[in-house]
Tab-separated table of C-alpha atoms in Angstrom:
chain	number	residue	atom	x	y	z
A	40	UNK	CA	-0.207	0.030	0.366
A	41	UNK	CA	3.297	2.252	-0.030
A	42	UNK	CA	2.219	3.551	3.788
A	43	UNK	CA	4.276	3.016	6.560
A	44	UNK	CA	3.244	0.765	9.287
A	45	UNK	CA	3.796	3.209	11.967
A	46	UNK	CA	1.370	1.845	14.415
A	47	UNK	CA	-1.190	5.138	13.682
A	48	UNK	CA	-4.737	4.399	13.137
A	49	UNK	CA	-5.634	4.394	9.646
A	50	UNK	CA	-9.335	4.799	7.717
A	51	UNK	CA	-9.715	2.865	4.590
A	52	UNK	CA	-12.063	3.258	2.030
A	53	UNK	CA	-12.514	2.308	-1.900
A	54	UNK	CA	-14.283	3.759	-4.553
A	55	UNK	CA	-15.408	2.576	-7.901
A	56	UNK	CA	-16.057	4.366	-11.356
A	57	UNK	CA	-18.093	2.360	-13.553
A	58	UNK	CA	-17.979	1.813	-17.197
A	59	UNK	CA	-19.951	4.821	-17.510
A	60	UNK	CA	-17.843	7.434	-15.591
A	61	UNK	CA	-20.173	7.534	-12.388
A	62	UNK	CA	-17.902	8.046	-9.144
A	63	UNK	CA	-18.877	6.243	-6.287
A	64	UNK	CA	-20.426	8.523	-4.191
A	65	UNK	CA	-19.638	9.532	-0.312
A	66	UNK	CA	-22.113	8.483	2.336
A	67	UNK	CA	-22.650	12.358	2.948
A	68	UNK	CA	-23.369	13.137	-0.298
A	69	UNK	CA	-25.709	10.338	-1.049
A	70	UNK	CA	-27.597	11.154	2.223
A	71	UNK	CA	-27.969	14.584	1.249
A	72	UNK	CA	-29.749	13.219	-1.998
A	73	UNK	CA	-31.323	10.183	-0.478
A	74	UNK	CA	-31.805	10.999	3.186
A	75	UNK	CA	-30.618	8.594	6.233
A	76	UNK	CA	-32.839	5.627	5.717
A	77	UNK	CA	-32.878	5.153	2.092
A	78	UNK	CA	-32.529	0.993	2.931
A	79	UNK	CA	-31.616	-0.734	-0.287
A	80	UNK	CA	-29.278	0.671	-3.020
A	81	UNK	CA	-27.051	2.227	-0.087
A	82	UNK	CA	-24.147	2.392	-2.419
A	83	UNK	CA	-21.818	5.058	-0.817
A	84	UNK	CA	-18.495	4.544	-0.133
A	85	UNK	CA	-17.673	2.595	2.551
A	86	UNK	CA	-15.060	3.540	5.539
A	87	UNK	CA	-13.277	1.352	8.008
A	88	UNK	CA	-11.427	2.490	11.037
A	89	UNK	CA	-8.028	0.639	12.118
A	90	UNK	CA	-7.504	1.410	15.534
A	91	UNK	CA	-3.718	0.863	16.898
A	92	UNK	CA	-4.637	-2.102	18.512
A	93	UNK	CA	-5.741	-3.739	15.529
A	94	UNK	CA	-9.561	-3.283	16.062
A	95	UNK	CA	-11.858	-2.468	13.040
A	96	UNK	CA	-14.977	-0.733	13.099
A	97	UNK	CA	-17.243	0.792	10.506
A	98	UNK	CA	-17.402	4.485	10.509
A	99	UNK	CA	-19.155	7.052	8.622
A	100	UNK	CA	-17.269	10.343	7.696
A	101	UNK	CA	-18.745	13.509	7.588
B	1360	UNK	CA	-8.395	-34.285	-56.678
B	1361	UNK	CA	-6.319	-31.086	-57.900
B	1362	UNK	CA	-4.668	-28.602	-54.872
B	1363	UNK	CA	-7.135	-25.993	-56.636
B	1364	UNK	CA	-10.459	-28.056	-56.287
B	1365	UNK	CA	-9.419	-28.464	-52.340
B	1366	UNK	CA	-8.645	-24.833	-51.985
B	1367	UNK	CA	-11.733	-24.148	-53.340
B	1368	UNK	CA	-13.708	-26.903	-51.630
B	1369	UNK	CA	-13.361	-25.629	-48.427
B	1370	UNK	CA	-14.582	-22.168	-48.417
B	1371	UNK	CA	-17.535	-23.261	-50.512
B	1372	UNK	CA	-18.004	-25.587	-47.135
B	1373	UNK	CA	-17.821	-22.746	-44.578
B	1374	UNK	CA	-20.069	-20.769	-46.573
B	1375	UNK	CA	-22.743	-23.566	-46.268
B	1376	UNK	CA	-22.459	-24.201	-42.838
B	1377	UNK	CA	-22.598	-20.526	-41.997
B	1378	UNK	CA	-25.948	-20.264	-43.781
B	1379	UNK	CA	-27.592	-23.525	-42.047
B	1380	UNK	CA	-26.091	-22.241	-38.896
B	1381	UNK	CA	-27.250	-18.465	-38.808
B	1382	UNK	CA	-30.856	-18.810	-38.934
B	1383	UNK	CA	-30.734	-20.929	-35.500
B	1384	UNK	CA	-28.557	-18.502	-33.533
B	1385	UNK	CA	-30.736	-16.171	-31.946
B	1386	UNK	CA	-32.996	-19.530	-30.383
B	1387	UNK	CA	-30.414	-21.892	-29.703
B	1388	UNK	CA	-26.539	-21.098	-28.757
B	1389	UNK	CA	-25.463	-24.255	-29.113
B	1390	UNK	CA	-23.965	-26.558	-26.414
B	1391	UNK	CA	-21.222	-24.360	-24.377
B	1392	UNK	CA	-19.965	-28.013	-22.555
B	1393	UNK	CA	-22.111	-27.908	-20.106
B	1394	UNK	CA	-25.811	-27.302	-18.704
B	1395	UNK	CA	-28.818	-28.715	-20.138
B	1396	UNK	CA	-31.785	-27.701	-22.087
B	1397	UNK	CA	-34.428	-26.706	-19.032
B	1398	UNK	CA	-37.687	-28.420	-19.522
B	1399	UNK	CA	-41.152	-26.144	-19.594
B	1400	UNK	CA	-41.339	-27.740	-15.966
B	1401	UNK	CA	-38.686	-26.392	-15.155
B	1402	UNK	CA	-39.181	-22.871	-17.165
B	1403	UNK	CA	-42.652	-22.614	-15.551
B	1404	UNK	CA	-40.839	-23.121	-11.945
B	1405	UNK	CA	-38.995	-20.007	-12.586
B	1406	UNK	CA	-41.382	-17.769	-14.026
B	1407	UNK	CA	-43.671	-16.416	-11.052
B	1408	UNK	CA	-43.471	-13.286	-11.362
B	1409	UNK	CA	-46.476	-11.119	-10.965
B	1410	UNK	CA	-46.828	-7.384	-12.279
B	1411	UNK	CA	-47.952	-4.553	-11.188
B	1412	UNK	CA	-51.399	-4.938	-13.622
B	1413	UNK	CA	-51.874	-8.115	-12.207
B	1414	UNK	CA	-50.439	-10.207	-15.003
B	1415	UNK	CA	-48.887	-13.765	-14.020
B	1416	UNK	CA	-51.161	-13.518	-10.744
B	1417	UNK	CA	-52.083	-17.498	-10.183
B	1418	UNK	CA	-56.117	-18.681	-9.294
B	1419	UNK	CA	-56.951	-18.677	-5.859
B	1420	UNK	CA	-58.095	-15.942	-3.265
B	1421	UNK	CA	-58.355	-15.173	0.160
B	1422	UNK	CA	-59.656	-13.252	2.956
B	1423	UNK	CA	-58.604	-10.566	5.208
B	1424	UNK	CA	-60.046	-13.045	8.053
B	1425	UNK	CA	-57.353	-15.862	6.573
B	1426	UNK	CA	-54.729	-13.515	6.424
B	1427	UNK	CA	-54.721	-11.963	9.814
B	1428	UNK	CA	-54.209	-15.671	11.275
B	1429	UNK	CA	-51.474	-16.629	8.679
B	1430	UNK	CA	-50.120	-13.928	9.616
B	1431	UNK	CA	-49.726	-14.121	13.524
B	1432	UNK	CA	-48.444	-17.425	12.422
B	1433	UNK	CA	-45.847	-16.774	9.789
B	1434	UNK	CA	-45.165	-12.729	9.978
B	1435	UNK	CA	-45.959	-11.298	13.093
B	1436	UNK	CA	-42.754	-12.136	14.791
B	1437	UNK	CA	-40.633	-9.996	12.542
B	1438	UNK	CA	-43.116	-7.267	10.926
B	1439	UNK	CA	-45.163	-7.035	14.522
B	1440	UNK	CA	-48.916	-7.570	15.339
B	1441	UNK	CA	-49.956	-4.452	13.326
B	1442	UNK	CA	-46.927	-4.401	10.913
B	1443	UNK	CA	-45.092	-1.955	13.182
B	1444	UNK	CA	-42.186	-3.642	12.759
B	1445	UNK	CA	-40.262	-5.623	15.594
B	1446	UNK	CA	-36.679	-4.565	15.829
B	1447	UNK	CA	-35.254	-3.582	13.151
B	1448	UNK	CA	-37.197	-5.661	10.619
B	1449	UNK	CA	-39.075	-3.727	8.217
B	1450	UNK	CA	-42.435	-1.659	8.915
B	1451	UNK	CA	-45.196	-2.823	6.445
B	1452	UNK	CA	-47.598	0.107	8.005
B	1453	UNK	CA	-47.079	3.926	8.931
B	1454	UNK	CA	-44.608	6.181	7.425
B	1455	UNK	CA	-47.292	8.439	5.850
B	1456	UNK	CA	-45.758	11.383	4.603
B	1457	UNK	CA	-42.098	10.536	5.592
B	1458	UNK	CA	-40.766	9.700	2.157
B	1459	UNK	CA	-39.552	13.425	1.823
B	1460	UNK	CA	-37.914	13.552	4.808
B	1461	UNK	CA	-34.543	12.482	6.261
B	1462	UNK	CA	-35.897	9.277	7.531
B	1463	UNK	CA	-38.314	8.020	5.161
B	1464	UNK	CA	-40.683	5.180	6.265
B	1465	UNK	CA	-41.057	3.278	2.991
B	1466	UNK	CA	-44.190	0.820	3.940
B	1467	UNK	CA	-47.004	-0.288	1.747
B	1468	UNK	CA	-48.825	1.994	2.575
B	1469	UNK	CA	-46.888	4.855	2.483
B	1470	UNK	CA	-44.683	3.609	-0.627
B	1471	UNK	CA	-45.681	0.357	-2.146
B	1472	UNK	CA	-47.474	1.405	-5.689
B	1473	UNK	CA	-49.049	-1.944	-6.822
B	1474	UNK	CA	-51.066	-4.500	-4.936
B	1475	UNK	CA	-50.464	-7.341	-7.218
B	1476	UNK	CA	-47.063	-6.755	-6.483
B	1477	UNK	CA	-47.470	-7.016	-2.799
B	1478	UNK	CA	-48.550	-10.799	-3.994
B	1479	UNK	CA	-45.284	-11.347	-5.888
B	1480	UNK	CA	-42.997	-10.238	-3.107
B	1481	UNK	CA	-44.738	-12.044	-0.285
B	1482	UNK	CA	-44.419	-14.886	-2.909
B	1483	UNK	CA	-41.186	-15.278	-3.792
B	1484	UNK	CA	-39.647	-14.151	-0.742
B	1485	UNK	CA	-41.547	-14.598	2.362
B	1486	UNK	CA	-41.394	-15.743	5.411
B	1487	UNK	CA	-38.111	-14.953	5.218
B	1488	UNK	CA	-36.755	-18.304	6.628
B	1489	UNK	CA	-38.955	-20.238	4.493
B	1490	UNK	CA	-39.887	-18.684	1.326
B	1491	UNK	CA	-42.198	-20.233	-0.994
B	1492	UNK	CA	-43.444	-22.393	1.386
B	1493	UNK	CA	-47.034	-20.595	1.242
B	1494	UNK	CA	-49.764	-21.666	-0.905
B	1495	UNK	CA	-51.083	-19.173	-3.283
B	1496	UNK	CA	-54.449	-18.838	-1.263
B	1497	UNK	CA	-51.732	-17.951	1.888
B	1498	UNK	CA	-50.646	-15.629	-0.355
B	1499	UNK	CA	-53.669	-13.951	-1.358
B	1500	UNK	CA	-54.991	-13.999	1.910
B	1501	UNK	CA	-51.569	-12.149	3.723
B	1502	UNK	CA	-51.718	-9.776	0.736
B	1503	UNK	CA	-55.266	-8.672	1.927
B	1504	UNK	CA	-54.291	-8.426	5.347
B	1505	UNK	CA	-51.607	-6.339	5.046
B	1506	UNK	CA	-53.823	-4.050	2.638
B	1507	UNK	CA	-56.300	-3.800	5.111
B	1508	UNK	CA	-53.849	-2.928	8.040
B	1509	UNK	CA	-52.784	-0.027	5.952
B	1510	UNK	CA	-56.561	0.397	5.656
B	1511	UNK	CA	-56.461	0.178	2.007
B	1512	UNK	CA	-59.137	-2.400	1.856
B	1513	UNK	CA	-61.917	-3.344	4.027
B	1514	UNK	CA	-62.313	-5.790	6.296
B	1515	UNK	CA	-64.542	-7.916	3.895
B	1516	UNK	CA	-61.858	-7.856	1.031
B	1517	UNK	CA	-61.210	-10.862	-1.014
B	1518	UNK	CA	-58.005	-10.678	-2.469
B	1519	UNK	CA	-57.590	-12.526	-6.091
B	1520	UNK	CA	-55.938	-12.193	-9.480
B	1521	UNK	CA	-59.093	-9.790	-10.473
B	1522	UNK	CA	-59.575	-7.719	-7.222
B	1523	UNK	CA	-55.872	-7.135	-6.701
B	1524	UNK	CA	-55.435	-5.217	-9.697
B	1525	UNK	CA	-58.090	-2.483	-9.035
B	1526	UNK	CA	-56.334	-1.750	-5.814
B	1527	UNK	CA	-55.407	2.015	-5.792
B	1528	UNK	CA	-52.294	2.332	-3.659
B	1529	UNK	CA	-52.042	5.439	-1.496
B	1530	UNK	CA	-48.771	6.402	-3.192
B	1531	UNK	CA	-49.053	4.855	-6.489
B	1532	UNK	CA	-49.341	8.194	-8.560
B	1533	UNK	CA	-46.033	9.772	-6.854
B	1534	UNK	CA	-44.039	7.539	-8.668
B	1535	UNK	CA	-41.549	8.743	-11.094
B	1536	UNK	CA	-41.058	6.614	-13.545
B	1537	UNK	CA	-37.738	7.150	-15.089
B	1538	UNK	CA	-34.945	6.210	-13.259
B	1539	UNK	CA	-33.521	9.284	-11.866
B	1540	UNK	CA	-30.102	7.851	-11.110
B	1541	UNK	CA	-27.229	8.838	-11.349
B	1542	UNK	CA	-28.737	11.391	-8.956
B	1543	UNK	CA	-24.919	12.011	-7.099
B	1544	UNK	CA	-22.563	13.521	-8.487
B	1545	UNK	CA	-18.551	13.235	-7.425
B	1546	UNK	CA	-15.185	14.043	-8.912
B	1547	UNK	CA	-12.906	11.269	-9.097
B	1548	UNK	CA	-10.172	12.654	-7.271
B	1549	UNK	CA	-7.061	10.920	-7.369
B	1550	UNK	CA	-4.254	12.699	-5.428
B	1551	UNK	CA	-3.972	14.866	-2.221
B	1552	UNK	CA	-7.944	15.237	-1.753
B	1553	UNK	CA	-8.309	16.340	2.014
B	1554	UNK	CA	-5.907	16.908	4.571
B	1555	UNK	CA	-5.979	14.412	7.052
B	1556	UNK	CA	-7.163	16.820	9.974
B	1557	UNK	CA	-9.981	17.877	7.907
B	1558	UNK	CA	-11.082	14.128	7.839
B	1559	UNK	CA	-14.038	13.495	10.598
B	1560	UNK	CA	-15.467	10.715	11.737
B	1561	UNK	CA	-19.259	11.104	11.996
B	1562	UNK	CA	-20.354	7.901	13.379
B	1563	UNK	CA	-18.953	4.634	14.578
B	1564	UNK	CA	-20.202	1.107	15.120
B	1565	UNK	CA	-17.634	1.192	17.887
B	1566	UNK	CA	-19.461	0.021	21.591
B	1567	UNK	CA	-22.776	-0.216	19.945
B	1568	UNK	CA	-23.560	-3.895	19.983
B	1569	UNK	CA	-24.200	-3.965	16.403
B	1570	UNK	CA	-22.083	-7.544	15.816
B	1571	UNK	CA	-23.822	-10.726	17.467
B	1572	UNK	CA	-20.533	-12.494	19.183
B	1573	UNK	CA	-22.008	-15.959	18.513
B	1574	UNK	CA	-19.717	-17.000	15.859
B	1575	UNK	CA	-17.306	-19.123	17.876
B	1576	UNK	CA	-13.545	-19.104	17.743
B	1577	UNK	CA	-13.255	-15.630	15.963
B	1578	UNK	CA	-14.720	-14.039	19.070
B	1579	UNK	CA	-11.394	-15.301	20.823
B	1580	UNK	CA	-9.366	-13.824	18.741
B	1581	UNK	CA	-11.158	-10.171	19.206
B	1582	UNK	CA	-8.802	-7.751	21.458
B	1583	UNK	CA	-9.748	-7.498	24.536
């Protein structure tokens, strides 16, 4: 990943661009358009927080 | 046979084979080395959809009262006695007027556009732990009951292939029958997109006990 293993916390996310050029939105962008309870089709970027002790949490960025 | 004749014969044979194969291509793609041709009975087993206009609905019928009994046995544990939804299971009732708010509650009453596709959904997907286990009549009865829970049909309503297409669902006219997507436009930033100080975690699953810890040995591998 080209990142030093220095023990600091990290946020891991991936973003796709489909064959039409559509760029996967952040959860904030998606929520602006569809509200916070759209249930299905939550295709926003998923972020995982890795803490210094190795624990991993599902987080949402502002 | 001269070499000229041999060379000439090959293209002719290829053309003949191509002409022969071409008309069949659309219907029969040929054999790919695996699989068998489905029988009409197998195709019928998959061809189960009922559409908004009622096409595909089968024979049979069911009443609100019959549905109430089946619902109590098959549905209420998750969807709640009155469709209010247990825990985080989907609500089937309520939610009117919420669709444009910050927390839309799409239910049969607030959202669902067609009664026949309610039959279709229950028939293909419910109950969650045993889909396709209900008879057509049971599904008609459940459809009638869930519509009645939402005050869309009266207590004496009988659901069948004729009555369901005639039910006017409350939200039907508010659908936009064109796909609005893409409804977000994001820029594909590739470099130096954000300063780390500007990245804020707004919500975290940490400490919320959202994941059941009943999966065995892996639990012991979690940090204490």
